[in-house]
Short mmCIF file of N, CA, C and O in Angstrom, two decimals:
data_model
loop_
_atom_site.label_atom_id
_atom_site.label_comp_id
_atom_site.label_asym_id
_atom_site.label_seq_id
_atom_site.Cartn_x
_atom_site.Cartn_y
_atom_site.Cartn_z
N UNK A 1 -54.63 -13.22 -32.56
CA UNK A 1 -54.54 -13.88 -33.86
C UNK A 1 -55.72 -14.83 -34.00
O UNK A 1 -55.92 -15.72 -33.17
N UNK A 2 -56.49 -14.63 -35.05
CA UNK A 2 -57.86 -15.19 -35.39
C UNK A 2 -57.46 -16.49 -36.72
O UNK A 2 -56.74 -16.18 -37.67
N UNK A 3 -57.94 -17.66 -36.58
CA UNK A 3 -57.99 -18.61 -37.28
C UNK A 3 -58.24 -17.76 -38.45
O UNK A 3 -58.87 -16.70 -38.41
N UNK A 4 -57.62 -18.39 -39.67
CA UNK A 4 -58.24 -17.63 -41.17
C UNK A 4 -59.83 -18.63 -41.43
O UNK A 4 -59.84 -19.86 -41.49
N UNK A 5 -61.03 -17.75 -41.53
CA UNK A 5 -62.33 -17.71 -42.00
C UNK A 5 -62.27 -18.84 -43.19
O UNK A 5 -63.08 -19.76 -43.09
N UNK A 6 -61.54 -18.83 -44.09
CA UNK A 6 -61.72 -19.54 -45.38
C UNK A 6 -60.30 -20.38 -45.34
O UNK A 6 -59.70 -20.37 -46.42
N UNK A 7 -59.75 -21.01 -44.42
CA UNK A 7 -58.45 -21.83 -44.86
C UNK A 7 -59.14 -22.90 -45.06
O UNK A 7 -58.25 -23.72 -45.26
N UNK A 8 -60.09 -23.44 -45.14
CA UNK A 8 -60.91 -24.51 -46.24
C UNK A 8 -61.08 -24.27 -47.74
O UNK A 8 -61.22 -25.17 -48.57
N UNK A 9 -61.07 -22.85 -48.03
CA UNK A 9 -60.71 -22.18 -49.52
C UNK A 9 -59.45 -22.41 -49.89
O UNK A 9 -59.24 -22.80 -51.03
N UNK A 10 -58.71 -22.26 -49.28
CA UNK A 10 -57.41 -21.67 -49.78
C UNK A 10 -56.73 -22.57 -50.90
O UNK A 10 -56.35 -23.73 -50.70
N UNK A 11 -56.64 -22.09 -51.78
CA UNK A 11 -55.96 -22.95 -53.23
C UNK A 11 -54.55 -23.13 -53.82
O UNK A 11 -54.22 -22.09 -54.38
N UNK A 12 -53.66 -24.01 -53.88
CA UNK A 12 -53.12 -23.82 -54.00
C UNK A 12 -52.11 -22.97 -54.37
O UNK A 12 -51.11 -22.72 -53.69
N UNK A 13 -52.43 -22.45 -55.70
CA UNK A 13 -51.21 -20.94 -55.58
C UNK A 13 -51.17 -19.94 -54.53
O UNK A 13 -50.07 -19.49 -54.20
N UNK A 14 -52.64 -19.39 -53.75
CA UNK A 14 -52.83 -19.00 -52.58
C UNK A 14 -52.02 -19.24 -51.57
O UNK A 14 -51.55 -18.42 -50.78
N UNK A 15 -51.82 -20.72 -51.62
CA UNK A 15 -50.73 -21.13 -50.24
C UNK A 15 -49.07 -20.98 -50.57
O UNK A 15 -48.08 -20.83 -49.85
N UNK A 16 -49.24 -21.07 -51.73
CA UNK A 16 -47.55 -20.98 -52.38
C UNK A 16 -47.35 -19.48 -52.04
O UNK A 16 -46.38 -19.03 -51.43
N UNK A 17 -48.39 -18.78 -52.52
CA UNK A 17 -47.42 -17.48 -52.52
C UNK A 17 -47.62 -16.80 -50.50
O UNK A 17 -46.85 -16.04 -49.93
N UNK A 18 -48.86 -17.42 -49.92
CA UNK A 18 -48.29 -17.33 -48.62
C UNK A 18 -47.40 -17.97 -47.89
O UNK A 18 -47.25 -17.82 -46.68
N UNK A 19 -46.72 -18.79 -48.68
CA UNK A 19 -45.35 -19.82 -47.59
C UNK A 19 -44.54 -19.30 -48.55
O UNK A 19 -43.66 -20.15 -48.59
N UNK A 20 -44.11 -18.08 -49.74
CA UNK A 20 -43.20 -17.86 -50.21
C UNK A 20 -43.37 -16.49 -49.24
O UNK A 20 -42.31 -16.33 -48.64
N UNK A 21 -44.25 -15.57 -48.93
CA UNK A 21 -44.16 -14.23 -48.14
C UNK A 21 -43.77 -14.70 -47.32
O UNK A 21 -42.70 -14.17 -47.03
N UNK A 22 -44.17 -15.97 -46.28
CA UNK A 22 -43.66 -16.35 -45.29
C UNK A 22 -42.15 -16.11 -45.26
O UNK A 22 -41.68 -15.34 -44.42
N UNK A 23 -41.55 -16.61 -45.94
CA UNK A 23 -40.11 -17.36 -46.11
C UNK A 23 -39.34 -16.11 -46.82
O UNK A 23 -38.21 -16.45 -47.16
N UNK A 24 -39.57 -15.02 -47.07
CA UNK A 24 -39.60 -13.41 -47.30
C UNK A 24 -38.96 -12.75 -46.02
O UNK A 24 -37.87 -12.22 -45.80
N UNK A 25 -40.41 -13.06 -45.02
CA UNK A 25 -40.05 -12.80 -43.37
C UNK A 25 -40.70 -11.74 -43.35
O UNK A 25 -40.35 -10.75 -42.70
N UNK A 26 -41.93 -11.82 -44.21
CA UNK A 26 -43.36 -11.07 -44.09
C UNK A 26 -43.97 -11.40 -42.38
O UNK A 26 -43.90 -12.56 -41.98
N UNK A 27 -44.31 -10.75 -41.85
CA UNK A 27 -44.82 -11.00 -40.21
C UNK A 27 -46.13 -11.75 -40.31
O UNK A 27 -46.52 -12.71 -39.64
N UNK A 28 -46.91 -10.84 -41.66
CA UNK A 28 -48.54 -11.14 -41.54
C UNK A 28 -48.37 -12.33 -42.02
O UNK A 28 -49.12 -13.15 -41.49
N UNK A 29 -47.80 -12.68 -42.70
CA UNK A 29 -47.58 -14.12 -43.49
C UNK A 29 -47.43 -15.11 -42.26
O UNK A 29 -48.25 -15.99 -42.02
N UNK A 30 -46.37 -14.90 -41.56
CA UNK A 30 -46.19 -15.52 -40.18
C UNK A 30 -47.15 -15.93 -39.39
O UNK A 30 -47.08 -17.09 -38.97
N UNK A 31 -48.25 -15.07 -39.00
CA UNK A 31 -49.17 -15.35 -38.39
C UNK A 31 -50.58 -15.88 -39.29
O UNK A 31 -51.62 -16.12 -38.68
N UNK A 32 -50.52 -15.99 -40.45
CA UNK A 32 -51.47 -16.28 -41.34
C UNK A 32 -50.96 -17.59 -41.13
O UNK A 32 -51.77 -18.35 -40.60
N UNK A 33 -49.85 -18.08 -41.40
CA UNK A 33 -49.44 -19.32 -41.85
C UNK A 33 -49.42 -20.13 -40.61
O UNK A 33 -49.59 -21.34 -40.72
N UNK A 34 -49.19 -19.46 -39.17
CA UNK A 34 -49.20 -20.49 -38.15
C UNK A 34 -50.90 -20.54 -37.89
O UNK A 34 -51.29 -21.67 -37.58
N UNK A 35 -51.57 -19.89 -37.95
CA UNK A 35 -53.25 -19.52 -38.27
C UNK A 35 -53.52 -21.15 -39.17
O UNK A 35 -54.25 -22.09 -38.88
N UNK A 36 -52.76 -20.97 -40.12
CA UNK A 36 -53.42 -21.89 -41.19
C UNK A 36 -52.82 -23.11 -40.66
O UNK A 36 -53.35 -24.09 -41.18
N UNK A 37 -51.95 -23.39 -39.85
CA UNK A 37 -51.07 -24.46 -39.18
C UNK A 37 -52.31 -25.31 -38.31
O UNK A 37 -52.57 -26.51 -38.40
N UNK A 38 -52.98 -24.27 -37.44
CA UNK A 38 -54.09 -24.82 -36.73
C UNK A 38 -55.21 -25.10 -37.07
O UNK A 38 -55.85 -25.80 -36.29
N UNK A 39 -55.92 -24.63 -38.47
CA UNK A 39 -57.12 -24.73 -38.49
C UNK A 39 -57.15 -25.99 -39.03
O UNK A 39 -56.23 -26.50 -39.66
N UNK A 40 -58.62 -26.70 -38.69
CA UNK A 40 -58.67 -27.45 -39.25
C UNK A 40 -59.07 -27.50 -41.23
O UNK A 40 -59.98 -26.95 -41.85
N UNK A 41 -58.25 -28.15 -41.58
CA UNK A 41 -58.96 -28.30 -43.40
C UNK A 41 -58.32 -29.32 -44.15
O UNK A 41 -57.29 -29.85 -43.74
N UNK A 42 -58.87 -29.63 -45.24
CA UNK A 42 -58.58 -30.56 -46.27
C UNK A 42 -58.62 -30.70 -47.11
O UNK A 42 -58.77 -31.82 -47.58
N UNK A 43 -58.50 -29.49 -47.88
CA UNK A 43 -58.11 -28.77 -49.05
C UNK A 43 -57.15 -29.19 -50.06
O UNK A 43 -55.96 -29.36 -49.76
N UNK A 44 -57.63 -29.37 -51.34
CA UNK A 44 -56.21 -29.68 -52.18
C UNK A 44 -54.93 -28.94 -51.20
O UNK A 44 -54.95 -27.99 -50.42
N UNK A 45 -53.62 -30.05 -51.73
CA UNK A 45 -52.40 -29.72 -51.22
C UNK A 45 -52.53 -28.38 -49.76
O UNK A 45 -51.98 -27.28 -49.71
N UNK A 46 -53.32 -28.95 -48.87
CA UNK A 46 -53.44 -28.31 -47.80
C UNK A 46 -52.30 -28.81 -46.61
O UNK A 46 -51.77 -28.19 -45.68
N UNK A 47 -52.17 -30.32 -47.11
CA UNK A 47 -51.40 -31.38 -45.91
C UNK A 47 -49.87 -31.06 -46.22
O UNK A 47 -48.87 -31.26 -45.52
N UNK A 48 -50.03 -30.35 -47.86
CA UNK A 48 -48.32 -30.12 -48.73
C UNK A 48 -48.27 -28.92 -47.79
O UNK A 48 -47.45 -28.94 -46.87
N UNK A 49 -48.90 -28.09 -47.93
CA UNK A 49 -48.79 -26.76 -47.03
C UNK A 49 -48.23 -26.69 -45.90
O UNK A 49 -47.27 -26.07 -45.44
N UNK A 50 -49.08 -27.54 -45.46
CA UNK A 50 -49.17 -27.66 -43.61
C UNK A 50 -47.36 -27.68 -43.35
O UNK A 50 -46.55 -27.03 -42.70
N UNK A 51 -47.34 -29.38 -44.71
CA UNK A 51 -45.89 -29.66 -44.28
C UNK A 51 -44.87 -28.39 -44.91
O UNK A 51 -44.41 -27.54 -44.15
N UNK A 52 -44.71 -28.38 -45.80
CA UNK A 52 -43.96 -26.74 -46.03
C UNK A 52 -43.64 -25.46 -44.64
O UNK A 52 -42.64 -24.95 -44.13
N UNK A 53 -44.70 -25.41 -44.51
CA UNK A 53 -44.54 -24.04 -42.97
C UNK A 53 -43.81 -24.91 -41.90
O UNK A 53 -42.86 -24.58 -41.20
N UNK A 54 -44.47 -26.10 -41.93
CA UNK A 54 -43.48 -26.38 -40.44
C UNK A 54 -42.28 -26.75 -40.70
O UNK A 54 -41.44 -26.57 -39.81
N UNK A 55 -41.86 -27.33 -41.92
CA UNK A 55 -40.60 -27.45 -42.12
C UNK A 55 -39.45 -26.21 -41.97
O UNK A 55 -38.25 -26.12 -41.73
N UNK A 56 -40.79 -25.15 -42.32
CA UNK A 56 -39.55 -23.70 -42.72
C UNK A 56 -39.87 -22.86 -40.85
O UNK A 56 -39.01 -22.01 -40.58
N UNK A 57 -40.80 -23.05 -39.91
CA UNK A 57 -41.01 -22.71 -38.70
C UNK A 57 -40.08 -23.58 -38.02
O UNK A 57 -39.61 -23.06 -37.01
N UNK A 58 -39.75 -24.55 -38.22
CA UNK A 58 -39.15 -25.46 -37.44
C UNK A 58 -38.11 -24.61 -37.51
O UNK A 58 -38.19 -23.80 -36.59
N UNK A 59 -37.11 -24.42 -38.24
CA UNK A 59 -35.94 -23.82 -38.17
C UNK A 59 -35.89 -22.19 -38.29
O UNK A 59 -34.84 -21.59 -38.51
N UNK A 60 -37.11 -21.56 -38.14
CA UNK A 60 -37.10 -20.13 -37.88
C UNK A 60 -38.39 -19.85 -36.92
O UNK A 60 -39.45 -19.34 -37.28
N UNK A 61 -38.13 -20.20 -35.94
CA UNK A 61 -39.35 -20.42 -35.00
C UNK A 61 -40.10 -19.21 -34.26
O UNK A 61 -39.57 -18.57 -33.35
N UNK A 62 -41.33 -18.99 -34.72
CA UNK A 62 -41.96 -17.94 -34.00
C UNK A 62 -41.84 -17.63 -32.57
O UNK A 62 -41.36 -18.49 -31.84
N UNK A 63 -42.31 -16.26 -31.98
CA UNK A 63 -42.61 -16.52 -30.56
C UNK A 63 -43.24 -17.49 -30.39
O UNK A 63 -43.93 -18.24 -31.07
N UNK A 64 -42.69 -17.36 -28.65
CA UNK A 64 -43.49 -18.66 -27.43
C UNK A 64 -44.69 -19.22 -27.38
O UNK A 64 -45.13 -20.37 -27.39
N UNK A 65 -45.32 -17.62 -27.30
CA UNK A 65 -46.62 -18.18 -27.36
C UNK A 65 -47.33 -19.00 -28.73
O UNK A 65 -47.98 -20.04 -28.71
N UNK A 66 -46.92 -18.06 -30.02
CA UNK A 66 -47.09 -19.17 -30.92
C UNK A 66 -46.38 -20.75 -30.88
O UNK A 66 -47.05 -21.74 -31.15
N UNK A 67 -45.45 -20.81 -30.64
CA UNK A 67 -44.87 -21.82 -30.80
C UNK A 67 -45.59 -22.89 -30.18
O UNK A 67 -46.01 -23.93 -30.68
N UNK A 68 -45.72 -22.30 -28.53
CA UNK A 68 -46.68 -23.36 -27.81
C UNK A 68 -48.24 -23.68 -28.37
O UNK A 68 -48.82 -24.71 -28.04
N UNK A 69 -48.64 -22.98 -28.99
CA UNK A 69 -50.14 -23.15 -29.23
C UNK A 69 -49.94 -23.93 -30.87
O UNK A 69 -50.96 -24.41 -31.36
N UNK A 70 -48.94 -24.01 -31.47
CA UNK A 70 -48.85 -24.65 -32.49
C UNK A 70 -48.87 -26.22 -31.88
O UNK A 70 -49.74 -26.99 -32.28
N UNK A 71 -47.87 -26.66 -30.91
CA UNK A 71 -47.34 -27.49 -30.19
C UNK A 71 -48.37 -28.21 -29.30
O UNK A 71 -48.11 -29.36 -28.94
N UNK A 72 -49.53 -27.64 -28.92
CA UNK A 72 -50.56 -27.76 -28.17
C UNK A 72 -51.57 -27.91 -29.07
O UNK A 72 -52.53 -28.24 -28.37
N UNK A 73 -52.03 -27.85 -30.51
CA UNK A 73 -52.44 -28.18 -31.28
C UNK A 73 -51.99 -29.49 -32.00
O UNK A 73 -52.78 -30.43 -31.89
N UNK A 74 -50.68 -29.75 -32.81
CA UNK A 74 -49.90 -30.98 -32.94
C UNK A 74 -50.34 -32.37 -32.10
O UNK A 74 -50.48 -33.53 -32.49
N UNK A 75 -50.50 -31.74 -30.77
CA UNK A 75 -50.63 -32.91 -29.46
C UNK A 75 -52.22 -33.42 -29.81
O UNK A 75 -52.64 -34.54 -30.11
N UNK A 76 -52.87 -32.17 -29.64
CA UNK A 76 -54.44 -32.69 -29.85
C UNK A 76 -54.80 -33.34 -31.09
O UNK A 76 -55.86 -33.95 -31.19
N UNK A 77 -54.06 -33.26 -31.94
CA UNK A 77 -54.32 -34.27 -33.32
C UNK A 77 -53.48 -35.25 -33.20
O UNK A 77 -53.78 -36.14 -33.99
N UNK A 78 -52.53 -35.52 -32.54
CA UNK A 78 -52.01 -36.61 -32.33
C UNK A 78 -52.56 -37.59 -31.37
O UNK A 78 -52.26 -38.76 -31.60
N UNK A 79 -53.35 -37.35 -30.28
CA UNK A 79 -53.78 -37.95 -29.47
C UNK A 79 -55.40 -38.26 -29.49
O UNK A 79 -56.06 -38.96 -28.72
N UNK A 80 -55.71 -37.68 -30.36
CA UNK A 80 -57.46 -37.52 -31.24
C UNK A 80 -57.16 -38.33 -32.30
O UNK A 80 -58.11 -38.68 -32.99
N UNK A 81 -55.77 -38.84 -32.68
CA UNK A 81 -55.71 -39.59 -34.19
C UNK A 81 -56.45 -38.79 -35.48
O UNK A 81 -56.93 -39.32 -36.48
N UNK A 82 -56.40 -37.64 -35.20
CA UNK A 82 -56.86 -37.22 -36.51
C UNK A 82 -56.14 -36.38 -37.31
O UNK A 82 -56.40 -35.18 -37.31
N UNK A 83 -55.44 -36.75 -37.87
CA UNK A 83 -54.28 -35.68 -39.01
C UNK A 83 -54.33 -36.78 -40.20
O UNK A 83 -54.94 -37.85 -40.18
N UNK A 84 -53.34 -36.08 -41.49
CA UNK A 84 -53.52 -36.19 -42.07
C UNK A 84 -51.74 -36.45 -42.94
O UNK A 84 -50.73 -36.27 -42.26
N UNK A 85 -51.63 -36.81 -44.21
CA UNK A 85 -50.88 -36.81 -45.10
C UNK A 85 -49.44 -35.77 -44.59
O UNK A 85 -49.45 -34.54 -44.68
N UNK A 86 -48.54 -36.37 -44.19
CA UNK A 86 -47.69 -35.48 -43.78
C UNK A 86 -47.36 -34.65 -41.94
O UNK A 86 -46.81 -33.63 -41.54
N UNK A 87 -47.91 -35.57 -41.45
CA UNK A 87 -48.05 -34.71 -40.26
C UNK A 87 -46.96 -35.14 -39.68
O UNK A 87 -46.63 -34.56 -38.64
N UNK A 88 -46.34 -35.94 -40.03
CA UNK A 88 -44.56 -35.98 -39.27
C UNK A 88 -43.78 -34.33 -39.37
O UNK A 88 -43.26 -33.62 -38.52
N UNK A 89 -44.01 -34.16 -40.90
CA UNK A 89 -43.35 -32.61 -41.08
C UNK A 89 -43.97 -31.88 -39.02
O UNK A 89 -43.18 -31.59 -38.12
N UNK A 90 -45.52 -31.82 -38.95
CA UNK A 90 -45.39 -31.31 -37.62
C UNK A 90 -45.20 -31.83 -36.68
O UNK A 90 -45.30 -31.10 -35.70
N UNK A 91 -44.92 -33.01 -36.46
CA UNK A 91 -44.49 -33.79 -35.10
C UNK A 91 -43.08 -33.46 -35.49
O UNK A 91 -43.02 -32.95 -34.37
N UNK A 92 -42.14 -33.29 -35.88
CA UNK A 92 -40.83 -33.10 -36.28
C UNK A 92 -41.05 -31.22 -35.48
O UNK A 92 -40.32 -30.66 -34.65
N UNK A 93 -41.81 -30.93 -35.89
CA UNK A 93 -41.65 -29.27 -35.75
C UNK A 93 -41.86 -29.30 -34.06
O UNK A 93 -41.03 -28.82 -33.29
N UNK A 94 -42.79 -29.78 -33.74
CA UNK A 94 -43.24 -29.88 -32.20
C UNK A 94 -42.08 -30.32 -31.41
O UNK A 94 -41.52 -29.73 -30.48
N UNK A 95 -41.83 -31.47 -31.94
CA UNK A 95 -40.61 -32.07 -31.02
C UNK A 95 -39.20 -30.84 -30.75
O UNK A 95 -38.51 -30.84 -29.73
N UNK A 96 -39.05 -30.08 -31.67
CA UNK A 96 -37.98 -28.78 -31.49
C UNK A 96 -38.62 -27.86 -30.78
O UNK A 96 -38.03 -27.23 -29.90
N UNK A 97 -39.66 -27.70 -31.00
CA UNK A 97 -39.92 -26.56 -30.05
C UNK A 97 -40.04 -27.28 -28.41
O UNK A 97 -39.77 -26.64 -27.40
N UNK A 98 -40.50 -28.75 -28.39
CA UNK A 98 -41.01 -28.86 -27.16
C UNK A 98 -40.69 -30.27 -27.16
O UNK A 98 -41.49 -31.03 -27.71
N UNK A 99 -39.56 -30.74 -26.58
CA UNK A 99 -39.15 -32.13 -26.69
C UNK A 99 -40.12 -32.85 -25.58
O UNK A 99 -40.87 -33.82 -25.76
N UNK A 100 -39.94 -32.25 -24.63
CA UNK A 100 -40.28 -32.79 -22.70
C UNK A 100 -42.11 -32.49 -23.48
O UNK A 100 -42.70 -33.57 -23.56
N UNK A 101 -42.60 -31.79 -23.78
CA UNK A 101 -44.39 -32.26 -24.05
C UNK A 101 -44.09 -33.30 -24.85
O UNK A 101 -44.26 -34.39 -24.31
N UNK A 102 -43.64 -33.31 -26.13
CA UNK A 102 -43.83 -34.08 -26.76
C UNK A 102 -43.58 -35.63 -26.81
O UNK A 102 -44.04 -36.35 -27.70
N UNK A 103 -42.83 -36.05 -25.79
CA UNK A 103 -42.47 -37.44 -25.31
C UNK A 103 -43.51 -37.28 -24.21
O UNK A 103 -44.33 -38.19 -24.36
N UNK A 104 -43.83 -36.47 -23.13
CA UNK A 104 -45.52 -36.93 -22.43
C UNK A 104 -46.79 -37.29 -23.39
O UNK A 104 -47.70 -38.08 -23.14
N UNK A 105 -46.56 -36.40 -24.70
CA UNK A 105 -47.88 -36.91 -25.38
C UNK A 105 -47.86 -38.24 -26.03
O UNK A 105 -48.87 -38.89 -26.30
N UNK A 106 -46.63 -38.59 -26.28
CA UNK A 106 -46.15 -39.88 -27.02
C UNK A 106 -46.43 -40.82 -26.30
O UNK A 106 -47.03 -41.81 -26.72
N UNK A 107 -45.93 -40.63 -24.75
CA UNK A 107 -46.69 -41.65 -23.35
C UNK A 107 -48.18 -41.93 -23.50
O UNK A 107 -48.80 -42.94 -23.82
N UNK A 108 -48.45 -41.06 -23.26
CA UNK A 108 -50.06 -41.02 -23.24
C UNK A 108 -50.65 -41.42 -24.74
O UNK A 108 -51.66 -42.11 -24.86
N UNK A 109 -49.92 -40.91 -25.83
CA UNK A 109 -50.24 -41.80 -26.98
C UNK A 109 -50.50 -43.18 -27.32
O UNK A 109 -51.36 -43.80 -27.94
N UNK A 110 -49.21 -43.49 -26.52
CA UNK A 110 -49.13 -44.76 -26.54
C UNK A 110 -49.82 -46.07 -25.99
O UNK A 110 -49.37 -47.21 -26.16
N UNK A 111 -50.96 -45.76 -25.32
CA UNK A 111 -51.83 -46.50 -24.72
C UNK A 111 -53.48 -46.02 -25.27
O UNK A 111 -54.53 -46.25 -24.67
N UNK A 112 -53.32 -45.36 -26.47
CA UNK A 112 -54.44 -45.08 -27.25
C UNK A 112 -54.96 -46.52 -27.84
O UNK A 112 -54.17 -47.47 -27.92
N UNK A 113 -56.47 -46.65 -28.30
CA UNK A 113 -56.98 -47.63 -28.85
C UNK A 113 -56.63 -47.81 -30.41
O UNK A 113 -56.52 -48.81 -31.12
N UNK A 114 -56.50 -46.52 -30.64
CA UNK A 114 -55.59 -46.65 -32.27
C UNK A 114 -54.88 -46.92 -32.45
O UNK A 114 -54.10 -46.48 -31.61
N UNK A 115 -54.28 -47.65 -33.31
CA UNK A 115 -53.21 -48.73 -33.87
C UNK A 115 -52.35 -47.38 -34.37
O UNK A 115 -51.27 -47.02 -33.92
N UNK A 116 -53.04 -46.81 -35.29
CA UNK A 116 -52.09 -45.36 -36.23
C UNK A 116 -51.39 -44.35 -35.06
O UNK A 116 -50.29 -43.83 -35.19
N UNK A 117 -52.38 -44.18 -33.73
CA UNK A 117 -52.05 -43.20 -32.57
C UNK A 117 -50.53 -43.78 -32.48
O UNK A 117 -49.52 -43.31 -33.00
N UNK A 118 -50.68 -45.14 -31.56
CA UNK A 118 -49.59 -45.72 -31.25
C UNK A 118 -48.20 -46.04 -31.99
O UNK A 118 -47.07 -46.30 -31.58
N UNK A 119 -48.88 -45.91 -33.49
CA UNK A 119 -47.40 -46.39 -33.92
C UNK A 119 -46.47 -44.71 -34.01
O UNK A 119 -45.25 -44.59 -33.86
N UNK A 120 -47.40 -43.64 -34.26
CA UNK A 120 -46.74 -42.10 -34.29
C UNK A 120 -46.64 -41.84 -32.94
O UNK A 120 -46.01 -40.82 -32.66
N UNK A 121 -47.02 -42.40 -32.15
CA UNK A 121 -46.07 -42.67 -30.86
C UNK A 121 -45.10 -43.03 -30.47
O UNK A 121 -44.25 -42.39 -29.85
N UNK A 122 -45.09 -44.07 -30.77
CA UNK A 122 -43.39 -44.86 -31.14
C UNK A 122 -42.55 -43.94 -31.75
O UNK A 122 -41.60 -43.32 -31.25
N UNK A 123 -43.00 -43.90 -32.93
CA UNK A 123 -42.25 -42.86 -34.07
C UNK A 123 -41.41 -41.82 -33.00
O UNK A 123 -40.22 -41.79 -32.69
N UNK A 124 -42.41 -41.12 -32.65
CA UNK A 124 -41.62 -40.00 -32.24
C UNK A 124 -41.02 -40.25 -30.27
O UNK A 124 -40.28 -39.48 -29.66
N UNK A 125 -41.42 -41.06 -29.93
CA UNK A 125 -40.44 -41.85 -28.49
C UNK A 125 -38.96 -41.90 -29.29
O UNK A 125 -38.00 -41.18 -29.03
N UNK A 126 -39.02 -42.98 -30.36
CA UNK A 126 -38.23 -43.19 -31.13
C UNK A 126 -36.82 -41.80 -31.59
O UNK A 126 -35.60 -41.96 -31.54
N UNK A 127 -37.36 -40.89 -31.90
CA UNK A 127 -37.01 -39.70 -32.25
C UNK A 127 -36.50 -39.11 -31.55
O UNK A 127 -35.33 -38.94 -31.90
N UNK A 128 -36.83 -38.51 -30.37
CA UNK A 128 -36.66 -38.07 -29.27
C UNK A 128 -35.24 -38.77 -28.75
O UNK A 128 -34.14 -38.24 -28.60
N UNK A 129 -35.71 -40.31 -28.52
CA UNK A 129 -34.39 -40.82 -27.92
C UNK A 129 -33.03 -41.07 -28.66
O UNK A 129 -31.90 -41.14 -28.19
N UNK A 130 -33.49 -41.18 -29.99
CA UNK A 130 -32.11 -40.85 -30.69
C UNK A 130 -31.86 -39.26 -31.03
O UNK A 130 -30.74 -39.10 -31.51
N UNK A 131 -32.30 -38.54 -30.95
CA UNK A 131 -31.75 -37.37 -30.73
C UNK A 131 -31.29 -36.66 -29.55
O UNK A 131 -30.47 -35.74 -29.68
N UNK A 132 -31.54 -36.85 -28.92
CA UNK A 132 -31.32 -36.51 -27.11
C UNK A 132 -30.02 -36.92 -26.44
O UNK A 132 -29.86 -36.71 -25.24
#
């Protein structure tokens, strides 16, 4: 599965009607959309997107291997401080697929120089322990 070439294009109705094939239980959609989960972009309503798929992956969760490489992505923008508008929708998604990474990355978050790292650190320590 290859990053999509143009998910810096992608325009809104574009993404609607791929998180509506998604949510169909189109396959290619599946892998387009966890594709578009990772790449980086910042695209009108790209961050609405982002959050949309993981909300609807969270509770219909791809294979392992996707799951982990979604999850292993999540971490590296969480611990790089670089995400965007909505990225709880994927720290919410990560934490289901992968509670035990996601409280190590929250550790290790948590002693980041970023003020924003640390507090979505907390956040999701936070999360974890009331759900658990």
């Amino acid at each position: 599965m290859g990053l999509p070439k143009h998910a810096e294009n992608y325009t809104k109705l574009e993404l609607d009607s791929l998180i509506s094939r998604l949510k169909e239980g189109d396959q290619d959609a599946e892998y387009e959309c966890v594709a578009f989960v990772l790449a980086e972009s910042f695209g009108i309503w790209h961050g609405r997107a982002r959050a949309k798929i993981c909300r609807f992956l969270k509770n219909h969760p791809p294979d392992a291997t996707l799951r982990s490489k979604l999850v292993e992505r999540i971490i590296e923008r969480l611990e790089a401080g670089n995400f965007g508008e909505q990225f709880k929708d994927q720290l919410k998604m990560a934490i289901r697929f992968s509670p035990d990474e996601m409280l190590l990355a929250a550790h290790r978050s948590g002693q980041s120089e970023k003020e924003h790292v640390r507090r979505y650190a907390a956040w999701i320590r936070n999360r974890i322990d009331n759900v658990g």
